[in-house]
CSV table of C-alpha atoms (C1' of nucleotides) in Angstrom, one decimal:
chain,number,residue,atom,x,y,z
U,1,UNK,CA,-1.2,-10.7,-57.4
U,2,UNK,CA,2.2,-11.4,-55.9
U,3,UNK,CA,2.7,-10.8,-52.2
U,4,UNK,CA,3.9,-7.3,-52.6
U,5,UNK,CA,3.7,-5.5,-55.8
U,6,UNK,CA,5.3,-2.1,-56.5
U,7,UNK,CA,2.3,0.2,-56.6
U,8,UNK,CA,2.2,3.8,-57.9
U,9,UNK,CA,0.1,6.3,-56.2
U,10,UNK,CA,-2.6,5.8,-58.7
U,11,UNK,CA,-2.3,2.1,-58.0
U,12,UNK,CA,-2.7,2.5,-54.3
U,13,UNK,CA,-5.8,4.6,-54.8
U,14,UNK,CA,-7.4,2.1,-57.1
U,15,UNK,CA,-6.6,-0.7,-54.6
U,16,UNK,CA,-8.2,1.3,-51.7
U,17,UNK,CA,-11.2,2.0,-53.8
U,18,UNK,CA,-11.7,-1.6,-54.6
U,19,UNK,CA,-11.3,-2.5,-50.9
U,20,UNK,CA,-13.9,0.0,-49.9
U,21,UNK,CA,-16.4,-1.0,-52.5
U,22,UNK,CA,-15.9,-4.6,-51.8
U,23,UNK,CA,-16.4,-4.1,-48.1
U,24,UNK,CA,-19.7,-2.3,-48.7
U,25,UNK,CA,-21.0,-4.8,-51.3
U,26,UNK,CA,-20.1,-7.8,-49.1
U,27,UNK,CA,-21.8,-6.2,-46.1
U,28,UNK,CA,-24.9,-5.5,-48.1
U,29,UNK,CA,-25.3,-8.7,-50.1
U,30,UNK,CA,-23.2,-11.2,-48.3
U,31,UNK,CA,-19.8,-12.5,-49.3
U,32,UNK,CA,-20.6,-15.3,-51.6
U,33,UNK,CA,-23.6,-13.7,-53.3
U,34,UNK,CA,-21.4,-10.8,-54.3
U,35,UNK,CA,-19.5,-11.6,-57.4
U,36,UNK,CA,-16.1,-10.2,-58.4
U,37,UNK,CA,-17.8,-8.8,-61.5
U,38,UNK,CA,-20.2,-6.9,-59.3
U,39,UNK,CA,-17.4,-5.3,-57.4
U,40,UNK,CA,-15.4,-4.2,-60.4
U,41,UNK,CA,-18.6,-3.0,-62.1
U,42,UNK,CA,-19.4,-0.8,-59.1
U,43,UNK,CA,-16.0,0.8,-59.4
U,44,UNK,CA,-16.3,1.0,-63.1
U,45,UNK,CA,-13.2,-1.0,-64.1
U,46,UNK,CA,-12.5,-4.3,-65.9
U,47,UNK,CA,-12.3,-7.6,-64.1
U,48,UNK,CA,-8.6,-8.0,-64.7
U,49,UNK,CA,-7.9,-5.0,-62.4
U,50,UNK,CA,-9.2,-6.9,-59.5
U,51,UNK,CA,-6.8,-9.7,-60.0
U,52,UNK,CA,-4.0,-7.3,-60.5
U,53,UNK,CA,-4.4,-6.0,-57.0
U,54,UNK,CA,-5.7,-9.1,-55.2
U,55,UNK,CA,-4.7,-12.7,-55.3
U,56,UNK,CA,-8.3,-13.9,-55.0
U,57,UNK,CA,-11.7,-13.1,-53.6
U,58,UNK,CA,-10.8,-15.0,-50.4
U,59,UNK,CA,-7.6,-13.2,-49.9
U,60,UNK,CA,-9.4,-9.9,-50.3
U,61,UNK,CA,-11.7,-10.7,-47.4
U,62,UNK,CA,-8.8,-11.9,-45.2
U,63,UNK,CA,-7.2,-8.5,-45.8
U,64,UNK,CA,-10.3,-6.6,-45.0
U,65,UNK,CA,-10.6,-8.6,-41.7
U,66,UNK,CA,-6.9,-8.1,-40.8
U,67,UNK,CA,-7.1,-4.4,-41.6
U,68,UNK,CA,-10.2,-4.1,-39.4
U,69,UNK,CA,-8.2,-5.5,-36.4
U,70,UNK,CA,-5.4,-3.1,-37.0
U,71,UNK,CA,-7.8,-0.2,-37.2
U,72,UNK,CA,-9.6,-1.2,-34.0
U,73,UNK,CA,-6.5,-1.6,-32.0
U,74,UNK,CA,-5.0,1.7,-33.1
U,75,UNK,CA,-8.3,3.4,-32.1
U,76,UNK,CA,-8.2,1.7,-28.7
U,77,UNK,CA,-4.5,2.5,-28.2
U,78,UNK,CA,-5.2,6.2,-28.8
U,79,UNK,CA,-8.1,6.2,-26.5
U,80,UNK,CA,-6.4,4.7,-23.4
U,81,UNK,CA,-3.2,6.6,-23.7
U,82,UNK,CA,-4.5,9.4,-21.5
U,83,UNK,CA,-6.1,7.3,-18.7
U,84,UNK,CA,-4.0,7.0,-15.6
U,85,UNK,CA,-4.9,3.7,-13.9
U,86,UNK,CA,-5.9,0.3,-15.4
U,87,UNK,CA,-9.5,0.6,-14.5
U,88,UNK,CA,-9.9,3.9,-16.3
U,89,UNK,CA,-7.9,2.5,-19.2
U,90,UNK,CA,-10.4,-0.4,-19.4
U,91,UNK,CA,-13.3,2.0,-19.4
U,92,UNK,CA,-11.7,4.2,-22.1
U,93,UNK,CA,-11.0,1.1,-24.2
U,94,UNK,CA,-14.6,0.0,-23.9
U,95,UNK,CA,-15.9,3.3,-25.0
U,96,UNK,CA,-13.4,3.4,-27.9
U,97,UNK,CA,-14.4,0.0,-29.0
U,98,UNK,CA,-18.1,0.8,-29.1
U,99,UNK,CA,-17.4,4.0,-31.1
U,100,UNK,CA,-15.4,1.9,-33.5
U,101,UNK,CA,-18.1,-0.7,-33.8
U,102,UNK,CA,-20.8,1.8,-34.5
U,103,UNK,CA,-18.5,3.5,-37.1
U,104,UNK,CA,-17.7,0.2,-38.8
U,105,UNK,CA,-21.0,-1.7,-39.1
U,106,UNK,CA,-20.1,-3.0,-42.5
U,107,UNK,CA,-17.0,-4.7,-41.3
U,108,UNK,CA,-19.0,-6.1,-38.3
U,109,UNK,CA,-21.2,-8.0,-40.8
U,110,UNK,CA,-18.2,-9.4,-42.5
U,111,UNK,CA,-16.8,-10.5,-39.2
U,112,UNK,CA,-20.0,-12.4,-38.5
U,113,UNK,CA,-19.7,-14.1,-41.9
U,114,UNK,CA,-16.0,-14.8,-41.3
U,115,UNK,CA,-16.8,-17.0,-38.3
U,116,UNK,CA,-18.8,-19.3,-40.4
U,117,UNK,CA,-16.0,-20.5,-42.6
U,118,UNK,CA,-12.7,-22.0,-41.3
U,119,UNK,CA,-10.4,-20.0,-43.6
U,120,UNK,CA,-11.6,-16.8,-42.2
U,121,UNK,CA,-12.4,-18.0,-38.7
U,122,UNK,CA,-8.7,-18.7,-38.3
U,123,UNK,CA,-7.8,-15.1,-39.1
U,124,UNK,CA,-10.5,-13.9,-36.7
U,125,UNK,CA,-9.4,-16.2,-33.9
U,126,UNK,CA,-5.9,-14.8,-34.1
U,127,UNK,CA,-7.2,-11.2,-34.0
U,128,UNK,CA,-9.7,-12.0,-31.3
U,129,UNK,CA,-6.9,-13.5,-29.1
U,130,UNK,CA,-4.8,-10.4,-29.5
U,131,UNK,CA,-7.6,-8.1,-28.4
U,132,UNK,CA,-8.6,-10.3,-25.6
U,133,UNK,CA,-5.0,-10.6,-24.4
U,134,UNK,CA,-4.8,-6.8,-24.4
U,135,UNK,CA,-7.9,-6.5,-22.2
U,136,UNK,CA,-6.9,-9.4,-20.0
U,137,UNK,CA,-3.6,-7.7,-19.2
U,138,UNK,CA,-5.5,-4.6,-18.1
U,139,UNK,CA,-7.8,-6.7,-16.0
U,140,UNK,CA,-4.8,-8.3,-14.3
U,141,UNK,CA,-3.3,-5.0,-13.5
U,142,UNK,CA,-6.6,-3.7,-12.1
U,143,UNK,CA,-6.9,-6.8,-10.0
U,144,UNK,CA,-3.4,-6.4,-8.7
U,145,UNK,CA,-4.2,-2.9,-7.6
U,146,UNK,CA,-7.3,-4.1,-5.9
U,147,UNK,CA,-9.6,-2.1,-8.2
U,148,UNK,CA,-11.7,-5.1,-9.1
U,149,UNK,CA,-12.2,-8.7,-7.9
U,150,UNK,CA,-10.1,-11.5,-9.2
U,151,UNK,CA,-11.1,-14.3,-11.6
U,152,UNK,CA,-10.1,-15.7,-14.9
U,153,UNK,CA,-8.9,-12.6,-16.8
U,154,UNK,CA,-9.2,-14.1,-20.2
U,155,UNK,CA,-12.8,-15.1,-19.7
U,156,UNK,CA,-13.6,-11.8,-18.2
U,157,UNK,CA,-12.0,-10.1,-21.1
U,158,UNK,CA,-14.1,-12.2,-23.4
U,159,UNK,CA,-17.2,-11.2,-21.6
U,160,UNK,CA,-16.3,-7.6,-22.1
U,161,UNK,CA,-15.6,-8.0,-25.7
U,162,UNK,CA,-18.9,-9.8,-26.0
U,163,UNK,CA,-20.9,-6.9,-24.6
U,164,UNK,CA,-19.1,-4.5,-26.8
U,165,UNK,CA,-19.5,-6.5,-30.0
U,166,UNK,CA,-23.2,-7.3,-29.4
U,167,UNK,CA,-24.4,-4.0,-28.1
U,168,UNK,CA,-22.6,-2.3,-30.9
U,169,UNK,CA,-24.4,-4.7,-33.3
U,170,UNK,CA,-27.8,-3.9,-31.8
U,171,UNK,CA,-27.4,-0.7,-33.7
U,172,UNK,CA,-25.3,-2.1,-36.5
U,173,UNK,CA,-27.1,-5.2,-37.8
U,174,UNK,CA,-30.5,-4.9,-36.3
U,175,UNK,CA,-31.5,-2.0,-38.3
U,176,UNK,CA,-30.8,-2.4,-42.0
U,177,UNK,CA,-29.1,1.0,-42.4
U,178,UNK,CA,-25.6,0.2,-43.4
U,179,UNK,CA,-23.9,2.3,-46.0
U,180,UNK,CA,-26.2,2.3,-49.0
U,181,UNK,CA,-24.3,2.5,-52.3
U,182,UNK,CA,-20.9,4.1,-52.2
U,183,UNK,CA,-18.9,3.8,-49.0
U,184,UNK,CA,-19.1,7.4,-47.9
U,185,UNK,CA,-18.1,7.8,-44.3
U,186,UNK,CA,-21.4,9.0,-42.9
U,187,UNK,CA,-20.6,9.2,-39.2
U,188,UNK,CA,-23.5,7.5,-37.5
U,189,UNK,CA,-24.9,8.8,-34.3
U,190,UNK,CA,-23.7,6.9,-31.2
U,191,UNK,CA,-26.5,6.4,-28.7
U,192,UNK,CA,-25.1,7.7,-25.4
U,193,UNK,CA,-27.5,5.5,-23.4
U,194,UNK,CA,-26.3,2.4,-25.2
U,195,UNK,CA,-22.7,3.3,-24.4
U,196,UNK,CA,-23.4,4.0,-20.8
U,197,UNK,CA,-25.4,0.7,-20.5
U,198,UNK,CA,-22.5,-1.2,-22.0
U,199,UNK,CA,-20.0,0.4,-19.7
U,200,UNK,CA,-22.1,-0.2,-16.7
U,201,UNK,CA,-22.8,-3.8,-17.6
U,202,UNK,CA,-19.1,-4.4,-18.1
U,203,UNK,CA,-18.2,-2.8,-14.7
U,204,UNK,CA,-21.1,-3.8,-12.5
U,205,UNK,CA,-23.4,-6.2,-14.3
U,206,UNK,CA,-27.1,-6.2,-13.6
U,207,UNK,CA,-26.7,-5.0,-10.0
U,208,UNK,CA,-25.6,-1.7,-11.4
A,1,UNK,CA,-42.1,-28.9,-51.3
A,2,UNK,CA,-45.4,-27.4,-50.4
A,3,UNK,CA,-45.9,-25.7,-47.1
A,4,UNK,CA,-47.1,-28.8,-45.4
A,5,UNK,CA,-46.9,-32.2,-46.9
A,6,UNK,CA,-48.4,-35.3,-45.5
A,7,UNK,CA,-45.4,-37.3,-44.2
A,8,UNK,CA,-45.3,-40.9,-43.2
A,9,UNK,CA,-43.1,-41.9,-40.3
A,10,UNK,CA,-40.3,-43.0,-42.7
A,11,UNK,CA,-40.7,-39.6,-44.3
A,12,UNK,CA,-40.3,-37.7,-41.1
A,13,UNK,CA,-37.2,-39.7,-40.3
A,14,UNK,CA,-35.7,-38.9,-43.7
A,15,UNK,CA,-36.4,-35.3,-43.2
A,16,UNK,CA,-34.8,-35.2,-39.8
A,17,UNK,CA,-31.8,-37.0,-41.1
A,18,UNK,CA,-31.4,-34.5,-43.9
A,19,UNK,CA,-31.8,-31.6,-41.4
A,20,UNK,CA,-29.2,-33.0,-39.1
A,21,UNK,CA,-26.7,-33.8,-41.8
A,22,UNK,CA,-27.2,-30.4,-43.5
A,23,UNK,CA,-26.6,-28.6,-40.1
A,24,UNK,CA,-23.4,-30.4,-39.6
A,25,UNK,CA,-22.1,-29.9,-43.1
A,26,UNK,CA,-23.0,-26.3,-43.1
A,27,UNK,CA,-21.3,-25.7,-39.8
A,28,UNK,CA,-18.1,-27.5,-41.0
A,29,UNK,CA,-17.8,-26.1,-44.6
A,30,UNK,CA,-20.0,-23.0,-44.5
A,31,UNK,CA,-23.4,-22.6,-46.1
A,32,UNK,CA,-22.5,-21.6,-49.6
A,33,UNK,CA,-19.6,-23.9,-50.1
A,34,UNK,CA,-21.7,-26.8,-49.1
A,35,UNK,CA,-23.7,-28.0,-52.1
A,36,UNK,CA,-27.0,-29.7,-52.0
A,37,UNK,CA,-25.4,-32.7,-53.7
A,38,UNK,CA,-22.9,-32.9,-50.9
A,39,UNK,CA,-25.7,-33.1,-48.4
A,40,UNK,CA,-27.7,-35.8,-50.1
A,41,UNK,CA,-24.6,-37.8,-50.8
A,42,UNK,CA,-23.7,-37.7,-47.1
A,43,UNK,CA,-27.1,-39.2,-46.4
A,44,UNK,CA,-26.9,-41.5,-49.3
A,45,UNK,CA,-30.0,-40.5,-51.3
A,46,UNK,CA,-30.7,-38.9,-54.6
A,47,UNK,CA,-31.0,-35.2,-55.1
A,48,UNK,CA,-34.7,-35.3,-55.7
A,49,UNK,CA,-35.2,-36.3,-52.1
A,50,UNK,CA,-33.9,-33.0,-50.9
A,51,UNK,CA,-36.4,-31.1,-53.0
A,52,UNK,CA,-39.2,-33.4,-51.9
A,53,UNK,CA,-38.7,-32.4,-48.3
A,54,UNK,CA,-37.5,-28.8,-48.6
A,55,UNK,CA,-38.4,-25.9,-50.9
A,56,UNK,CA,-34.9,-24.7,-51.4
A,57,UNK,CA,-31.5,-24.6,-49.7
A,58,UNK,CA,-32.3,-21.2,-48.3
A,59,UNK,CA,-35.6,-22.3,-46.8
A,60,UNK,CA,-33.8,-25.2,-45.2
A,61,UNK,CA,-31.4,-22.9,-43.4
A,62,UNK,CA,-34.3,-20.7,-42.3
A,63,UNK,CA,-35.9,-23.7,-40.8
A,64,UNK,CA,-32.7,-24.7,-39.0
A,65,UNK,CA,-32.5,-21.3,-37.5
A,66,UNK,CA,-36.2,-21.1,-36.5
A,67,UNK,CA,-36.0,-24.6,-35.0
A,68,UNK,CA,-32.9,-23.5,-33.0
A,69,UNK,CA,-34.8,-20.7,-31.4
A,70,UNK,CA,-37.7,-23.0,-30.5
A,71,UNK,CA,-35.2,-25.4,-28.9
A,72,UNK,CA,-33.4,-22.7,-27.0
A,73,UNK,CA,-36.6,-21.2,-25.6
A,74,UNK,CA,-38.0,-24.5,-24.5
A,75,UNK,CA,-34.7,-25.3,-22.8
A,76,UNK,CA,-34.8,-21.9,-21.0
A,77,UNK,CA,-38.5,-22.3,-20.0
A,78,UNK,CA,-37.8,-25.7,-18.5
A,79,UNK,CA,-34.9,-24.3,-16.5
A,80,UNK,CA,-36.5,-21.3,-15.0
A,81,UNK,CA,-39.7,-23.1,-14.0
A,82,UNK,CA,-38.5,-24.0,-10.6
A,83,UNK,CA,-36.9,-20.7,-9.6
A,84,UNK,CA,-39.0,-18.6,-7.2
A,85,UNK,CA,-38.1,-15.0,-7.8
A,86,UNK,CA,-37.1,-13.0,-11.0
A,87,UNK,CA,-33.4,-12.8,-10.1
A,88,UNK,CA,-33.1,-16.5,-9.7
A,89,UNK,CA,-35.1,-17.0,-12.8
A,90,UNK,CA,-32.6,-14.8,-14.6
A,91,UNK,CA,-29.7,-16.8,-13.3
A,92,UNK,CA,-31.3,-20.1,-14.2
A,93,UNK,CA,-32.0,-18.8,-17.7
A,94,UNK,CA,-28.4,-17.7,-18.1
A,95,UNK,CA,-27.1,-21.1,-17.1
A,96,UNK,CA,-29.6,-22.9,-19.3
A,97,UNK,CA,-28.6,-20.7,-22.3
A,98,UNK,CA,-25.0,-21.5,-21.9
A,99,UNK,CA,-25.6,-25.2,-21.6
A,100,UNK,CA,-27.6,-25.0,-24.8
A,101,UNK,CA,-25.0,-23.0,-26.6
A,102,UNK,CA,-22.2,-25.4,-25.7
A,103,UNK,CA,-24.5,-28.3,-26.8
A,104,UNK,CA,-25.3,-26.7,-30.1
A,105,UNK,CA,-22.1,-25.3,-31.4
A,106,UNK,CA,-23.0,-26.3,-35.0
A,107,UNK,CA,-26.1,-24.1,-34.9
A,108,UNK,CA,-24.1,-21.2,-33.5
A,109,UNK,CA,-21.9,-21.2,-36.5
A,110,UNK,CA,-24.9,-21.1,-38.7
A,111,UNK,CA,-26.3,-18.2,-36.7
A,112,UNK,CA,-23.1,-16.3,-37.3
A,113,UNK,CA,-23.5,-16.9,-41.0
A,114,UNK,CA,-27.1,-15.9,-40.9
A,115,UNK,CA,-26.4,-12.4,-39.7
A,116,UNK,CA,-24.3,-11.8,-42.8
A,117,UNK,CA,-27.2,-12.1,-45.3
A,118,UNK,CA,-30.4,-10.1,-45.1
A,119,UNK,CA,-32.7,-13.1,-45.8
A,120,UNK,CA,-31.5,-14.9,-42.7
A,121,UNK,CA,-30.7,-11.9,-40.6
A,122,UNK,CA,-34.4,-11.1,-40.8
A,123,UNK,CA,-35.3,-14.4,-39.2
A,124,UNK,CA,-32.6,-14.0,-36.6
A,125,UNK,CA,-33.7,-10.5,-35.7
A,126,UNK,CA,-37.2,-11.8,-35.0
A,127,UNK,CA,-35.8,-14.6,-32.9
A,128,UNK,CA,-33.4,-12.4,-31.0
A,129,UNK,CA,-36.1,-9.9,-30.2
A,130,UNK,CA,-38.2,-12.7,-28.7
A,131,UNK,CA,-35.4,-13.9,-26.5
A,132,UNK,CA,-34.5,-10.4,-25.5
A,133,UNK,CA,-38.0,-9.5,-24.6
A,134,UNK,CA,-38.3,-12.6,-22.4
A,135,UNK,CA,-35.2,-11.5,-20.6
A,136,UNK,CA,-36.1,-7.8,-20.4
A,137,UNK,CA,-39.4,-8.8,-18.8
A,138,UNK,CA,-37.6,-10.7,-16.1
A,139,UNK,CA,-35.2,-7.7,-15.6
A,140,UNK,CA,-38.2,-5.4,-15.1
A,141,UNK,CA,-39.7,-7.6,-12.5
A,142,UNK,CA,-36.4,-7.8,-10.7
A,143,UNK,CA,-36.1,-4.1,-10.7
A,144,UNK,CA,-39.6,-3.7,-9.4
A,145,UNK,CA,-38.7,-5.9,-6.5
A,146,UNK,CA,-35.6,-3.9,-5.9
A,147,UNK,CA,-33.4,-6.9,-6.6
A,148,UNK,CA,-31.3,-5.0,-9.1
A,149,UNK,CA,-30.7,-1.4,-10.2
A,150,UNK,CA,-32.9,0.1,-12.9
A,151,UNK,CA,-31.9,1.0,-16.5
A,152,UNK,CA,-33.0,0.2,-20.0
A,153,UNK,CA,-34.2,-3.4,-19.7
A,154,UNK,CA,-33.8,-4.2,-23.4
A,155,UNK,CA,-30.3,-3.0,-23.5
A,156,UNK,CA,-29.4,-4.9,-20.3
A,157,UNK,CA,-31.0,-8.0,-21.7
A,158,UNK,CA,-29.0,-7.6,-24.9
A,159,UNK,CA,-25.8,-7.3,-22.8
A,160,UNK,CA,-26.7,-10.6,-21.1
A,161,UNK,CA,-27.4,-12.4,-24.3
A,162,UNK,CA,-24.1,-11.0,-25.6
A,163,UNK,CA,-22.2,-12.6,-22.8
A,164,UNK,CA,-23.9,-15.9,-23.1
A,165,UNK,CA,-23.5,-16.0,-26.9
A,166,UNK,CA,-19.9,-15.1,-26.9
A,167,UNK,CA,-18.6,-17.0,-23.9
A,168,UNK,CA,-20.4,-20.0,-25.2
A,169,UNK,CA,-18.7,-19.4,-28.5
A,170,UNK,CA,-15.3,-19.3,-26.9
A,171,UNK,CA,-15.6,-23.0,-26.6
A,172,UNK,CA,-17.7,-23.5,-29.7
A,173,UNK,CA,-16.0,-21.7,-32.5
A,174,UNK,CA,-12.6,-21.1,-31.1
A,175,UNK,CA,-11.5,-24.6,-31.1
A,176,UNK,CA,-12.4,-26.5,-34.3
A,177,UNK,CA,-14.0,-29.4,-32.6
A,178,UNK,CA,-17.6,-29.4,-33.9
A,179,UNK,CA,-19.2,-32.6,-34.9
A,180,UNK,CA,-16.9,-34.3,-37.3
A,181,UNK,CA,-18.8,-36.4,-39.8
A,182,UNK,CA,-22.2,-37.7,-38.8
A,183,UNK,CA,-24.1,-35.6,-36.3
A,184,UNK,CA,-23.9,-37.9,-33.3
A,185,UNK,CA,-25.0,-36.1,-30.2
A,186,UNK,CA,-21.7,-36.2,-28.3
A,187,UNK,CA,-22.5,-34.2,-25.1
A,188,UNK,CA,-19.6,-31.8,-24.8
A,189,UNK,CA,-18.1,-31.0,-21.4
A,190,UNK,CA,-19.3,-27.7,-20.1
A,191,UNK,CA,-16.5,-25.8,-18.4
A,192,UNK,CA,-17.9,-24.9,-14.9
A,193,UNK,CA,-15.5,-22.0,-14.5
A,194,UNK,CA,-16.7,-20.5,-17.8
A,195,UNK,CA,-20.3,-20.8,-16.6
A,196,UNK,CA,-19.6,-19.2,-13.3
A,197,UNK,CA,-17.6,-16.4,-14.9
A,198,UNK,CA,-20.5,-15.7,-17.3
A,199,UNK,CA,-23.0,-15.7,-14.5
A,200,UNK,CA,-20.9,-13.4,-12.4
A,201,UNK,CA,-20.2,-11.0,-15.3
A,202,UNK,CA,-23.9,-10.8,-16.0
A,203,UNK,CA,-24.8,-10.1,-12.3
A,204,UNK,CA,-21.9,-8.1,-11.1
A,205,UNK,CA,-19.6,-7.2,-14.0
A,206,UNK,CA,-15.9,-6.7,-13.4
A,207,UNK,CA,-16.3,-5.6,-9.9
A,208,UNK,CA,-17.3,-9.1,-9.0
F,1,DG,C1',-54.4,-57.3,-57.2
F,2,DA,C1',-55.5,-52.9,-58.3
F,3,DG,C1',-55.4,-48.3,-57.2
F,4,DA,C1',-53.6,-44.3,-54.6
F,5,DC,C1',-50.2,-41.9,-52.7
F,6,DA,C1',-45.6,-41.3,-50.5
F,7,DC,C1',-41.3,-41.4,-51.8
F,8,DT,C1',-36.9,-42.0,-54.8
F,9,DT,C1',-33.8,-41.7,-58.7
F,10,DG,C1',-30.2,-39.3,-61.3
F,11,DA,C1',-29.5,-37.4,-65.8
F,12,DC,C1',-30.1,-33.0,-67.3
F,13,DC,C1',-30.4,-27.8,-67.8
F,14,DG,C1',-29.7,-22.8,-67.7
F,15,DG,C1',-27.0,-19.8,-65.5
F,16,DT,C1',-23.3,-18.0,-62.9
F,17,DC,C1',-18.9,-17.6,-61.0
F,18,DG,C1',-13.9,-17.3,-60.0
F,19,DG,C1',-10.1,-16.9,-62.4
F,20,DT,C1',-7.0,-16.4,-66.9
F,21,DC,C1',-4.7,-14.2,-70.5
F,22,DA,C1',-3.2,-12.0,-74.8
F,23,DA,C1',-3.4,-7.7,-76.2
F,24,DG,C1',-2.8,-3.2,-75.4
F,25,DA,C1',-2.9,1.9,-73.0
F,26,DG,C1',-0.6,5.5,-69.9
F,27,DA,C1',3.0,7.6,-67.7
F,28,DG,C1',8.0,8.5,-66.5
F,29,DG,C1',12.6,8.2,-67.3
F,30,DT,C1',16.5,8.9,-70.5
E,1,DA,C1',11.6,8.8,-79.8
E,2,DC,C1',11.8,4.8,-77.4
E,3,DC,C1',11.9,1.7,-73.6
E,4,DT,C1',10.1,0.0,-69.4
E,5,DC,C1',7.1,-1.1,-66.1
E,6,DT,C1',2.5,-0.3,-64.1
E,7,DC,C1',-1.9,-0.8,-65.1
E,8,DT,C1',-6.3,-2.0,-67.9
E,9,DT,C1',-9.4,-4.4,-70.8
E,10,DG,C1',-13.0,-7.9,-71.6
E,11,DA,C1',-13.8,-12.1,-74.1
E,12,DC,C1',-13.2,-16.6,-72.7
E,13,DC,C1',-13.0,-21.1,-70.0
E,14,DG,C1',-13.8,-25.0,-67.1
E,15,DA,C1',-16.3,-26.1,-63.2
E,16,DC,C1',-20.0,-26.3,-60.5
E,17,DC,C1',-24.4,-25.3,-58.5
E,18,DG,C1',-29.4,-25.0,-57.4
E,19,DG,C1',-33.2,-26.8,-59.1
E,20,DT,C1',-36.4,-29.8,-62.4
E,21,DC,C1',-38.7,-33.7,-64.0
E,22,DA,C1',-40.1,-38.0,-66.3
E,23,DA,C1',-39.9,-42.3,-64.8
E,24,DG,C1',-39.9,-45.2,-61.6
E,25,DT,C1',-40.3,-48.1,-56.6
E,26,DG,C1',-42.2,-49.2,-51.9
E,27,DT,C1',-46.2,-49.6,-49.1
E,28,DC,C1',-50.7,-49.1,-47.4
E,29,DT,C1',-55.9,-49.7,-48.2
E,30,DC,C1',-59.9,-51.8,-49.9
DNA sequence: GAGACACTTGACCGGTCGGTCAAGAGAGGT
DNA sequence: ACCTCTCTTGACCGACCGGTCAAGTGTCTC
């Protein structure tokens, strides 16, 4: 598929359906073990359709990863809009990120995979840097206001992202309950204790 | 290869060499894109040799992952032996884990991959649970002694492991400098600021 | 030197996979 | 009715991959 094709509404719907099914199949079986034939079969179309909408299997995954970043950031942006000061914005961002992680466990698995191959790791690095920069900026502001102690903002932001990613995963990858079959958005329950622990660890560490 | 074969010294050396080369090739190219032929070629032996020492490509990766856990735990155990109280043991364990991560960036990439496929994720879950339980026990002890605030020890332990894993990765996966070519143990420099940030985030969070 | 056993070789096999393409089908516009 | 452009089909292809195996070679023991 060329960079940008003129899609009709029917076309856009097909494309989205392929994206959704691919995400769910990849998450369940792994990227390489899932063949393109498997994806198109699960949607019920011929193989050519896939290559009408996507350049290649790799490019499809790259798009899934990029779209995930876009979705996460917009979720964060919406969440921190109301908060007044940097510290509260940080906390709101943390909560929003956890919510997003729990709601997108499929994508989290793909992110894990992505880090294991250079092609995708490059995409993820760029995305990660953007999110970390966002957070680091908030940390700097909070430091300037004397709300928290100083330090290397980038590293601190990375630590926060780490907690979010991994605590989210505790409920995402540990149990094997990612979307079985069709990608129906079954809102998973967010464990409040987990969220509070994550927030507390980000803000106060072990000393609570 | 059967469960346990009687290996001569030469045999054990061959096996180790295959393990090391496989780890480095997997980390550089990804697990699936790296063929068994590529591995044996890089060692300079015939393909049959691989299947003399390992049951399958999958079983090889499982062994790499299990061995990684063993190595990490023994590194941790050695580090916390001297520390007197639980809190200092925690800190020593954190430092040891970061050192290990930075010294084993190749394996870290494989761990990322492992989470993306059920077969390997199962192995990783077991390993992760062991490490988390170790840490959670220390946290409980520290809480009992009033050294830190209470909470869900398992979740807190997960948060700590998260920080370690990810901050370690900042220097492992972000830059593309994993062992190029033969797996020569080139001790990488550990950034002291990174270690201190990680320790501080684990203990005190953003509030420093 | 003969036998036993650890190890090595590399051609070979069945199967799968990503990707192509010639041939059309649908749908809108005029 | 006819053209155009989006979309769909599915057989087909070349490449490659994990794994096998019959036929060896090296090395130790007695």
